[in-house]
CSV table of C-alpha atoms in Angstrom, one decimal:
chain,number,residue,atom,x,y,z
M,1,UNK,CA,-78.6,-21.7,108.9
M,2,UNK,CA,-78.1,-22.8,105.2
M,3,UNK,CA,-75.6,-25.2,103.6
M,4,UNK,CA,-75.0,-24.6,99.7
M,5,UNK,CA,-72.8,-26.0,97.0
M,6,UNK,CA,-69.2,-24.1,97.2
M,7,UNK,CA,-66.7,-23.4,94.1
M,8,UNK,CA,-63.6,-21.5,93.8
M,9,UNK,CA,-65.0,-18.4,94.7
M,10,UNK,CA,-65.5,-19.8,98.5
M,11,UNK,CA,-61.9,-20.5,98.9
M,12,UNK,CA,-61.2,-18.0,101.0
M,13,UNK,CA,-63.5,-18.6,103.7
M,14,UNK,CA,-62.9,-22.3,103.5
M,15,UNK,CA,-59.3,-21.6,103.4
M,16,UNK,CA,-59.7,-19.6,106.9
M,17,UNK,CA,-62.1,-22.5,108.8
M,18,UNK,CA,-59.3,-24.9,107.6
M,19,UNK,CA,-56.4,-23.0,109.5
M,20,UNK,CA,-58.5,-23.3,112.3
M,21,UNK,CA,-59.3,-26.9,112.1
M,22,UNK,CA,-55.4,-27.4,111.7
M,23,UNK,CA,-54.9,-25.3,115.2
M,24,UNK,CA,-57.6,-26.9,117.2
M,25,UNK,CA,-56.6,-30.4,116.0
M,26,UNK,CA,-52.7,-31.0,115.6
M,27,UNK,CA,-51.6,-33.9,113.7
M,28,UNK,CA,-50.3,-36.9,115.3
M,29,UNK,CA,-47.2,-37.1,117.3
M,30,UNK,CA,-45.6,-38.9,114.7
M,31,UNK,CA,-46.3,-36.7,111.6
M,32,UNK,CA,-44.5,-33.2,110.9
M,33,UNK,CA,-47.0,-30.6,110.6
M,34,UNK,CA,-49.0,-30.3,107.2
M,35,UNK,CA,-47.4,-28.7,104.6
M,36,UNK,CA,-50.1,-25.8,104.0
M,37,UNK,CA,-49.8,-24.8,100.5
M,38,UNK,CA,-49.6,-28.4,99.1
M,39,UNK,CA,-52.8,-29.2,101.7
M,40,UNK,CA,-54.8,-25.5,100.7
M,41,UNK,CA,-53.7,-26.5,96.8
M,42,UNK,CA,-56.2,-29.9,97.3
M,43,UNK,CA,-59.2,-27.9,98.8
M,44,UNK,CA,-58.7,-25.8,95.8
M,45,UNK,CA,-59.0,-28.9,93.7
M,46,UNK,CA,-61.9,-30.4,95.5
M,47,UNK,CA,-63.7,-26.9,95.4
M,48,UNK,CA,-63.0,-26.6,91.2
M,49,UNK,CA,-63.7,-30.3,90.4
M,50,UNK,CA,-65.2,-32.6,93.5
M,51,UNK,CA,-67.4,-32.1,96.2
M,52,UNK,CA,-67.8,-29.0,98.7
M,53,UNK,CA,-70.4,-27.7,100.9
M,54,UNK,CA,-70.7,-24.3,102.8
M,55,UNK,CA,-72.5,-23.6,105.9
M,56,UNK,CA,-73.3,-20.1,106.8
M,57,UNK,CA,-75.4,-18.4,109.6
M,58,UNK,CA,-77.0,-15.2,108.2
M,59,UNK,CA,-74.2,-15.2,105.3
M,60,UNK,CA,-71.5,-16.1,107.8
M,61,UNK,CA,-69.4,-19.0,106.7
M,62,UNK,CA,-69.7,-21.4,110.2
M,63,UNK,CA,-68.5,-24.8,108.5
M,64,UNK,CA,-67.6,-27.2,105.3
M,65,UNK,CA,-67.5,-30.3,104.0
M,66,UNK,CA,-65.5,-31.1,101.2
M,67,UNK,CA,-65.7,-35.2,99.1
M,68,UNK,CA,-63.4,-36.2,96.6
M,69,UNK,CA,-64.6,-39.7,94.5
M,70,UNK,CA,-62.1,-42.7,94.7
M,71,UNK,CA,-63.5,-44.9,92.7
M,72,UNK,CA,-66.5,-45.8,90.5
M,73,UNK,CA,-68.3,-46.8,93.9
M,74,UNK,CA,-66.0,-45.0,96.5
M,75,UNK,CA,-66.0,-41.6,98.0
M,76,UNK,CA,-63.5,-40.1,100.8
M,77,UNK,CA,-65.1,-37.2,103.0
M,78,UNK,CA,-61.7,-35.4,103.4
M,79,UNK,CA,-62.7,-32.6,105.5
M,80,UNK,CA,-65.8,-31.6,108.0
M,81,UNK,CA,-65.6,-28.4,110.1
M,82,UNK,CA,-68.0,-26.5,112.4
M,83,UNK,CA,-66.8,-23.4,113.8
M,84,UNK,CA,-66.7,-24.1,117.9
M,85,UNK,CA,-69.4,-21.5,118.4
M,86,UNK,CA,-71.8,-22.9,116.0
M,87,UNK,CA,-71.3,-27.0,117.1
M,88,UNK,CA,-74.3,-28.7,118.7
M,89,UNK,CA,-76.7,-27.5,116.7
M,90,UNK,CA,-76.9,-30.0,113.5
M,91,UNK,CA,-74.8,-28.4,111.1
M,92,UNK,CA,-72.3,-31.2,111.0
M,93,UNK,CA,-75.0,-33.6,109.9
M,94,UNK,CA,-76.9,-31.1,107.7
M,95,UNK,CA,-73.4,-30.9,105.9
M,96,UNK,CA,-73.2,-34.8,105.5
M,97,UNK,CA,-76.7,-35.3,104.2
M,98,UNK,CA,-76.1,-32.7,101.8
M,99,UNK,CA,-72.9,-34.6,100.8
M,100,UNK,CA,-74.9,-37.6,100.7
M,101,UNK,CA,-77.2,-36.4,98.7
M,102,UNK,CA,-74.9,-35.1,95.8
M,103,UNK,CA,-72.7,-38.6,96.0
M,104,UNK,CA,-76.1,-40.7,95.1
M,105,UNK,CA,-76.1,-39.3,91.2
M,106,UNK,CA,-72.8,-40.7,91.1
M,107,UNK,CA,-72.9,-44.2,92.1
M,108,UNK,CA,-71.2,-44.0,94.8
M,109,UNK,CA,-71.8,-47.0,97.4
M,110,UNK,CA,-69.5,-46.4,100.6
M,111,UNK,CA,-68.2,-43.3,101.8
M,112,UNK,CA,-64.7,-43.3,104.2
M,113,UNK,CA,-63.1,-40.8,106.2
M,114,UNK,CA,-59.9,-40.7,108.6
M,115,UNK,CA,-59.8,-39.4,111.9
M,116,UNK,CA,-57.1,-39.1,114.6
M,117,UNK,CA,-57.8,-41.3,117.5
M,118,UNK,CA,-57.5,-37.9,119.8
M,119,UNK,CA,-60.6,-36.1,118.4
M,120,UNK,CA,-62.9,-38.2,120.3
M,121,UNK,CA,-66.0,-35.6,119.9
M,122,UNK,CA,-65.3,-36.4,116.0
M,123,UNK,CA,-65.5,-40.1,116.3
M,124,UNK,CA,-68.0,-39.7,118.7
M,125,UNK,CA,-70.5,-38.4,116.3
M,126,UNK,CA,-69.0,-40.2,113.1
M,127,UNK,CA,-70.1,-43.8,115.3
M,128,UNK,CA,-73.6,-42.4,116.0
M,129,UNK,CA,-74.0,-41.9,112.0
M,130,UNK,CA,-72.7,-45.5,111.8
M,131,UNK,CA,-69.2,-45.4,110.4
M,132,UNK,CA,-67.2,-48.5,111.6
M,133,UNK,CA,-63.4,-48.5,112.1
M,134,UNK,CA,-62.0,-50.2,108.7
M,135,UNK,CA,-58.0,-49.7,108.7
M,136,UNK,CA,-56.4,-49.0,112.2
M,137,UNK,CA,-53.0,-47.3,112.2
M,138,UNK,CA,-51.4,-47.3,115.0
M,139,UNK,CA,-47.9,-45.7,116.2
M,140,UNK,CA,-45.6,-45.7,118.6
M,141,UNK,CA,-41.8,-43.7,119.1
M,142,UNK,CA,-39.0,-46.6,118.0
M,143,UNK,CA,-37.4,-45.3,120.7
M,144,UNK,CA,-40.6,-46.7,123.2
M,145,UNK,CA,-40.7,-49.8,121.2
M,146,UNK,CA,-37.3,-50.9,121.5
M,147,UNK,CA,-37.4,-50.5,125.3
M,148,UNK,CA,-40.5,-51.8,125.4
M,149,UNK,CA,-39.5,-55.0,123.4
M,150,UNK,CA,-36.0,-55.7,124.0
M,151,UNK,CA,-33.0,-57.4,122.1
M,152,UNK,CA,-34.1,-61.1,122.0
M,153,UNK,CA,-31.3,-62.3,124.0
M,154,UNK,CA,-32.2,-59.7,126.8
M,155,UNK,CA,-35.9,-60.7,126.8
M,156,UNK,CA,-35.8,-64.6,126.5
M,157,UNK,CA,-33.6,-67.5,128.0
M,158,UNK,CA,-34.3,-71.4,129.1
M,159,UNK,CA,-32.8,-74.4,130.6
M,160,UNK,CA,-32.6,-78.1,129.9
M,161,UNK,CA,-33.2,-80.6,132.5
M,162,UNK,CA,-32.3,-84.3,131.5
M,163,UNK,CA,-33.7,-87.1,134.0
M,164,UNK,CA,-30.3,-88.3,135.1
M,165,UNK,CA,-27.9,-88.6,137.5
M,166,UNK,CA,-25.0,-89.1,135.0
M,167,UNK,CA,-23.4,-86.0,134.3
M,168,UNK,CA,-20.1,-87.3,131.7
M,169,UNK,CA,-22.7,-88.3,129.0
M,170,UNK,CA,-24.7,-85.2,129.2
M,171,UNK,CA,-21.4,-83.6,129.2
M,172,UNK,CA,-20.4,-85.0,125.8
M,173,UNK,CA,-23.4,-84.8,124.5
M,174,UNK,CA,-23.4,-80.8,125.0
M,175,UNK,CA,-19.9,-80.5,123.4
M,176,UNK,CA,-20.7,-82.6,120.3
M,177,UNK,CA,-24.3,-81.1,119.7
M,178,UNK,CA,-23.9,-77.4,120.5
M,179,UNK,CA,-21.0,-76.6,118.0
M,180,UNK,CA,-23.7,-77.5,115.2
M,181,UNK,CA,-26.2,-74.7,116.2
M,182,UNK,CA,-26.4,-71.6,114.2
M,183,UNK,CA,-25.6,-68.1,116.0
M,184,UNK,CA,-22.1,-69.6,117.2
M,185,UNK,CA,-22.7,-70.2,121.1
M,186,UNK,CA,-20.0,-68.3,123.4
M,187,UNK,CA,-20.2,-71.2,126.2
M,188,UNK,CA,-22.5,-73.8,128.3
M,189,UNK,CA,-23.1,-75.2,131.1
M,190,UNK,CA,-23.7,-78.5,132.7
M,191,UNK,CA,-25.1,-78.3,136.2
M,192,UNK,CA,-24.3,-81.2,138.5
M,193,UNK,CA,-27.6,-83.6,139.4
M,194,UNK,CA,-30.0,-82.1,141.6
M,195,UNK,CA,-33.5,-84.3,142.4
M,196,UNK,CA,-32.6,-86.6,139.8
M,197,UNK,CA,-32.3,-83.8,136.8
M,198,UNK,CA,-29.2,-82.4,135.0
M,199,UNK,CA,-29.7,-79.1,133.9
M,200,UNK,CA,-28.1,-77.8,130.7
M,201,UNK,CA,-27.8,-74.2,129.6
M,202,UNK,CA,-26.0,-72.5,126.7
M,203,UNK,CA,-25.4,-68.7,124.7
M,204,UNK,CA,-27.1,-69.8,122.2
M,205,UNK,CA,-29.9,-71.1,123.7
M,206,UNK,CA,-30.9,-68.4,125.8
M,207,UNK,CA,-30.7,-65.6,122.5
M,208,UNK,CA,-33.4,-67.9,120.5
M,209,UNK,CA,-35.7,-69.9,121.9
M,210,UNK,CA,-35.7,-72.1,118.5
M,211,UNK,CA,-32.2,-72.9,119.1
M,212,UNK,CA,-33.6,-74.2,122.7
M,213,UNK,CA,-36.1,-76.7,121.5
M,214,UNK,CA,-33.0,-77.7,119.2
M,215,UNK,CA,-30.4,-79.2,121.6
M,216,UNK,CA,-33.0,-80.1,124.1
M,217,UNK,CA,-34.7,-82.8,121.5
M,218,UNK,CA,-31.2,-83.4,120.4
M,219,UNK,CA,-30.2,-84.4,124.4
M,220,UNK,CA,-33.3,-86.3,124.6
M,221,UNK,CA,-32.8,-88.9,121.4
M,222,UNK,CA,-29.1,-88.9,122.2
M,223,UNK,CA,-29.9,-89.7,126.3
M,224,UNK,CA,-32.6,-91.7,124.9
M,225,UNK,CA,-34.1,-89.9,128.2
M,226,UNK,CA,-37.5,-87.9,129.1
M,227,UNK,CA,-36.1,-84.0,129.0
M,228,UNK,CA,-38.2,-80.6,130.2
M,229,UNK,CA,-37.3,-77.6,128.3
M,230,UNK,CA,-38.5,-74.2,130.0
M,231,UNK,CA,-37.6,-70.7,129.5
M,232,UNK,CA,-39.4,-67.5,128.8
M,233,UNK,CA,-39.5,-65.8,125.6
M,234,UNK,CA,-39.9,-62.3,125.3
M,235,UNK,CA,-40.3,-61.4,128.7
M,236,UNK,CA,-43.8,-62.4,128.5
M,237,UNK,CA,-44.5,-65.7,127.9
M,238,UNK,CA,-43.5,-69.5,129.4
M,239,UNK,CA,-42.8,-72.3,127.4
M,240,UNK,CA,-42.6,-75.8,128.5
M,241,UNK,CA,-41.9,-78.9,126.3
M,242,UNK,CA,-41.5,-82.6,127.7
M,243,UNK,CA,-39.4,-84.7,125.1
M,244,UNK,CA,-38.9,-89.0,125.4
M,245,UNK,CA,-36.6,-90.1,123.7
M,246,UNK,CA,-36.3,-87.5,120.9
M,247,UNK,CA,-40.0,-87.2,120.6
M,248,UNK,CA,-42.0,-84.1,122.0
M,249,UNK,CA,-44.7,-85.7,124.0
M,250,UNK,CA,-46.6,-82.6,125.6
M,251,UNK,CA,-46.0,-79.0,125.4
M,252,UNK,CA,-47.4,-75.5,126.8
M,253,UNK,CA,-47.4,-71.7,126.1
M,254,UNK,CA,-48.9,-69.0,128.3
M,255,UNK,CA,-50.4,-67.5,125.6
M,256,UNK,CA,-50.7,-69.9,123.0
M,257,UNK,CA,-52.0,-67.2,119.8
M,258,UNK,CA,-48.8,-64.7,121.4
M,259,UNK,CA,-47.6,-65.1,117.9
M,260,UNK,CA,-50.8,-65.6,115.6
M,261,UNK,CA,-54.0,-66.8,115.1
M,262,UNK,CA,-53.7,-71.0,115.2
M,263,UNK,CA,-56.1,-73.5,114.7
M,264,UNK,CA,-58.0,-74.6,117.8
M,265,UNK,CA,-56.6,-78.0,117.9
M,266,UNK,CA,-53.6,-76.4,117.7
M,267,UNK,CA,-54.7,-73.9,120.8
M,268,UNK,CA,-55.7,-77.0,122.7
M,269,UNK,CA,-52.2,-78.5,122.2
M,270,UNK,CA,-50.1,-75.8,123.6
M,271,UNK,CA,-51.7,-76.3,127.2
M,272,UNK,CA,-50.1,-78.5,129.4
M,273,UNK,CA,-51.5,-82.1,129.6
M,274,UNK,CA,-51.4,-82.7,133.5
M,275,UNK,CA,-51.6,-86.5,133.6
M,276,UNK,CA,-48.7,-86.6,130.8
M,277,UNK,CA,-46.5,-84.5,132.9
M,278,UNK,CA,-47.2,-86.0,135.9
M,279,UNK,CA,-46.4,-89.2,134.6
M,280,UNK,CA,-43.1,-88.0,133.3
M,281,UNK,CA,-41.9,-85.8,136.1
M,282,UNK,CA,-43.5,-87.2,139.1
M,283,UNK,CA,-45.6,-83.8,139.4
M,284,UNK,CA,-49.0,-83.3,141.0
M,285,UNK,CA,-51.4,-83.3,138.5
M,286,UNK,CA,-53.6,-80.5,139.8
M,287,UNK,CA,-50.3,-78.1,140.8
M,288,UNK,CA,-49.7,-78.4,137.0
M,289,UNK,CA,-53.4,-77.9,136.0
M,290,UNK,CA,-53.5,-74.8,138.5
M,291,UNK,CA,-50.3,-73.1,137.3
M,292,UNK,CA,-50.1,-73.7,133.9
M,293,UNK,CA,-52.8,-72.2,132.7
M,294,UNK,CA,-53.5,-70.3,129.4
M,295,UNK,CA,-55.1,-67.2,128.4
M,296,UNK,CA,-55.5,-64.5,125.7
M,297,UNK,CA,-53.1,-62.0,126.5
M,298,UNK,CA,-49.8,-62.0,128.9
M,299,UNK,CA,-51.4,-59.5,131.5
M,300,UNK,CA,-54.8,-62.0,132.2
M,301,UNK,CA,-51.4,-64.0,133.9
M,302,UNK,CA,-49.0,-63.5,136.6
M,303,UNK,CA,-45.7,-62.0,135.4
M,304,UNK,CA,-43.7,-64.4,133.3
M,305,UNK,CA,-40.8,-64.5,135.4
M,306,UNK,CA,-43.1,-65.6,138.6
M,307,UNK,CA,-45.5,-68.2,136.4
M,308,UNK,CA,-42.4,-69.9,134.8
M,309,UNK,CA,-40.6,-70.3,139.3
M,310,UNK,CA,-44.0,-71.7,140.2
M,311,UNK,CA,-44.1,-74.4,137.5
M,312,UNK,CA,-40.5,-75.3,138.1
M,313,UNK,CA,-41.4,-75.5,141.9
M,314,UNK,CA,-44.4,-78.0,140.6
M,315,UNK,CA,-42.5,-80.0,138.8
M,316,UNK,CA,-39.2,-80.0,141.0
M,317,UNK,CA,-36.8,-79.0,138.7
M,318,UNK,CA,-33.8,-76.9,140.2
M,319,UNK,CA,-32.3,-73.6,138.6
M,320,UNK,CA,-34.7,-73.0,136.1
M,321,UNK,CA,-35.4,-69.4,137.2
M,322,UNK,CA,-32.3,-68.1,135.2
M,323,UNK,CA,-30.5,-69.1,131.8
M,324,UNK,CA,-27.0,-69.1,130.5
M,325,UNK,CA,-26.0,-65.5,131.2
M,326,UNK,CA,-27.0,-65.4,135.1
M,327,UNK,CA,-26.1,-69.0,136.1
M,328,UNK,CA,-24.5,-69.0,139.5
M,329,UNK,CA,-21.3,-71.0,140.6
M,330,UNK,CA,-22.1,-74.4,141.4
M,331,UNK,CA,-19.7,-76.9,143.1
M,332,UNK,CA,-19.8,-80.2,140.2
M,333,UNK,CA,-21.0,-77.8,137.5
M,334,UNK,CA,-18.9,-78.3,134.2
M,335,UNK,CA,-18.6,-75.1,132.1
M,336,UNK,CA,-17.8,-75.1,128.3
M,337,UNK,CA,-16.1,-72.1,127.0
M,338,UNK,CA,-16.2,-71.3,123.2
M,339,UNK,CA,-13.8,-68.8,121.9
């Protein structure tokens, strides 16, 4: 086997090792299939004016490799081929040294090179030579996003629970404050008491979760009363914030970097502070410390749905399992409809 420097009069047979790279390889799911000419036109290029390398076994043509420079320091290796029959036998890296070799006159520093995730005997070589991932594109159908994601208001809702047995106040409270909130609520409703808590729920509420934290401080500095706010947001995460008075004195998220990197004070503050809750609820310290855990990702947790019915069990609030949109009929409740 030899590898030599290719030109223009090697087109041909680089042309022909290309077709088969295309066949053996298909581009990504998400990508129409090359346009040949336009993609034939740049090896052309590269073999007038960059880099190229030809392999051959007894004047056989058995691979390439082609560079083109991107910068002063910065060199893509666009294409490496080794016909099947020929793999497995060092030509690949006899290629690259040769590349190597030819990019060192030029200053060139770092070398890059894309890969499809698929061609794992391509990436499995490309790590043993060193090459690190850099730039990650990923893809997905919008079609699998969307039902993997959700609308908002499918995948999130919440409730309000006031610590009161006084349901006209809450009442009036709901009516004045809920008008105000953007995304023009379609109705709430005001459950009767149950173990000393009033439970609030509203439209607007369950479609963003912002909108929740909203009238639930606004209930709390109007009642002048300690308020729990829980709901899920995006079908994969709890949230649970204990207002006094206006005030948020504790709050927890499942996953408290779901949305971002945070400082880790700030990590630290979105898990539940036990003897706070228990102090404001009446809950069992160590129920809350068991269930209200934290972790990295959603699926190092129990489902969302199941996490968010244990916590409410802890802390003994009623009808927190559902939001707005699935509240059942309940003798006392008080609904306000909105054109």
């Amino acid at each position: 086997m030899s590898v030599r420097r290719a030109g223009p009069e090697d087109f041909e047979a680089i042309a022909a090792m290309w077709r088969e790279f295309e066949h053996e390889v298909p581009p990504p799911i998400h990508e129409t299939p090359p346009d040949e000419e336009k993609e034939l036109a740049e090896v052309a290029d590269i073999l007038a004016s960059e880099l190229a390398f030809l392999a051959e076994e007894e004047g056989t043509p058995v691979g390439f490799a082609l560079a083109r420079r991107r910068t002063a320091t910065l060199a893509t290796l666009t294409d490496l081929y080794v016909r099947r029959d020929a793999r497995r036998s060092g030509i690949a890296t006899e290629l690259m040294r040769q590349v190597l070799t030819a990019l060192g006159p030029l200053g060139i520093e770092h070398v890059d090179l894309e890969v499809q995730a698929s061609n794992q005997v391509a990436r499995s070589l490309y790590g043993r030579w060193g090459f690190r991932d850099d730039v990650v594109v990923m893809s997905r159908s919008r079609a699998e996003l969307e039902a993997r994601l959700g609308r908002q208001e499918d995948a999130s809702f919440g409730s309000i629970h006031i610590q009161s047995d006084d349901l006209g106040p809450v009442e009036q409270a709901v009516r004045q404050f809920v008008p105000r909130l953007p995304g023009s609520s379609r109705g709430s409703l005001v459950a009767p008491p149950r173990n000393g808590w009033i439970a609030v729920y509203d439209d607007v509420c369950d479609r963003s979760p912002e909108m929740l934290r909203r009238l639930a401080r606004e209930l709390s500095d109007r009642m002048g009363a300690v308020v729990v706010l829980l709901g899920i947001e995006r079908e994969e995460l709890v949230r649970m914030i204990l207002f006094e008075r206006g005030s948020i004195v504790d709050e927890y998220l499942s996953v408290p970097e779901f949305y971002g990197p945070l400082p880790p004070g700030d990590v630290v503050g979105l898990a539940a502070n036990p003897t706070v809750v228990s102090r404001l609820t009446g809950a069992d310290p160590g129920d809350v410390r068991r269930i209200a855990r934290t972790a990295e990702t959603p699926a190092s947790l129990p489902p969302a749905r199941e996490l968010l019915a244990e916590l409410a069990d802890a802390l003994r609030l009623e009808g927190a399992v559902h939001g707005w949109a699935d509240a059942p009929d309940l003798a006392g409740a008080v609904r306000v409809e909105r054109p």
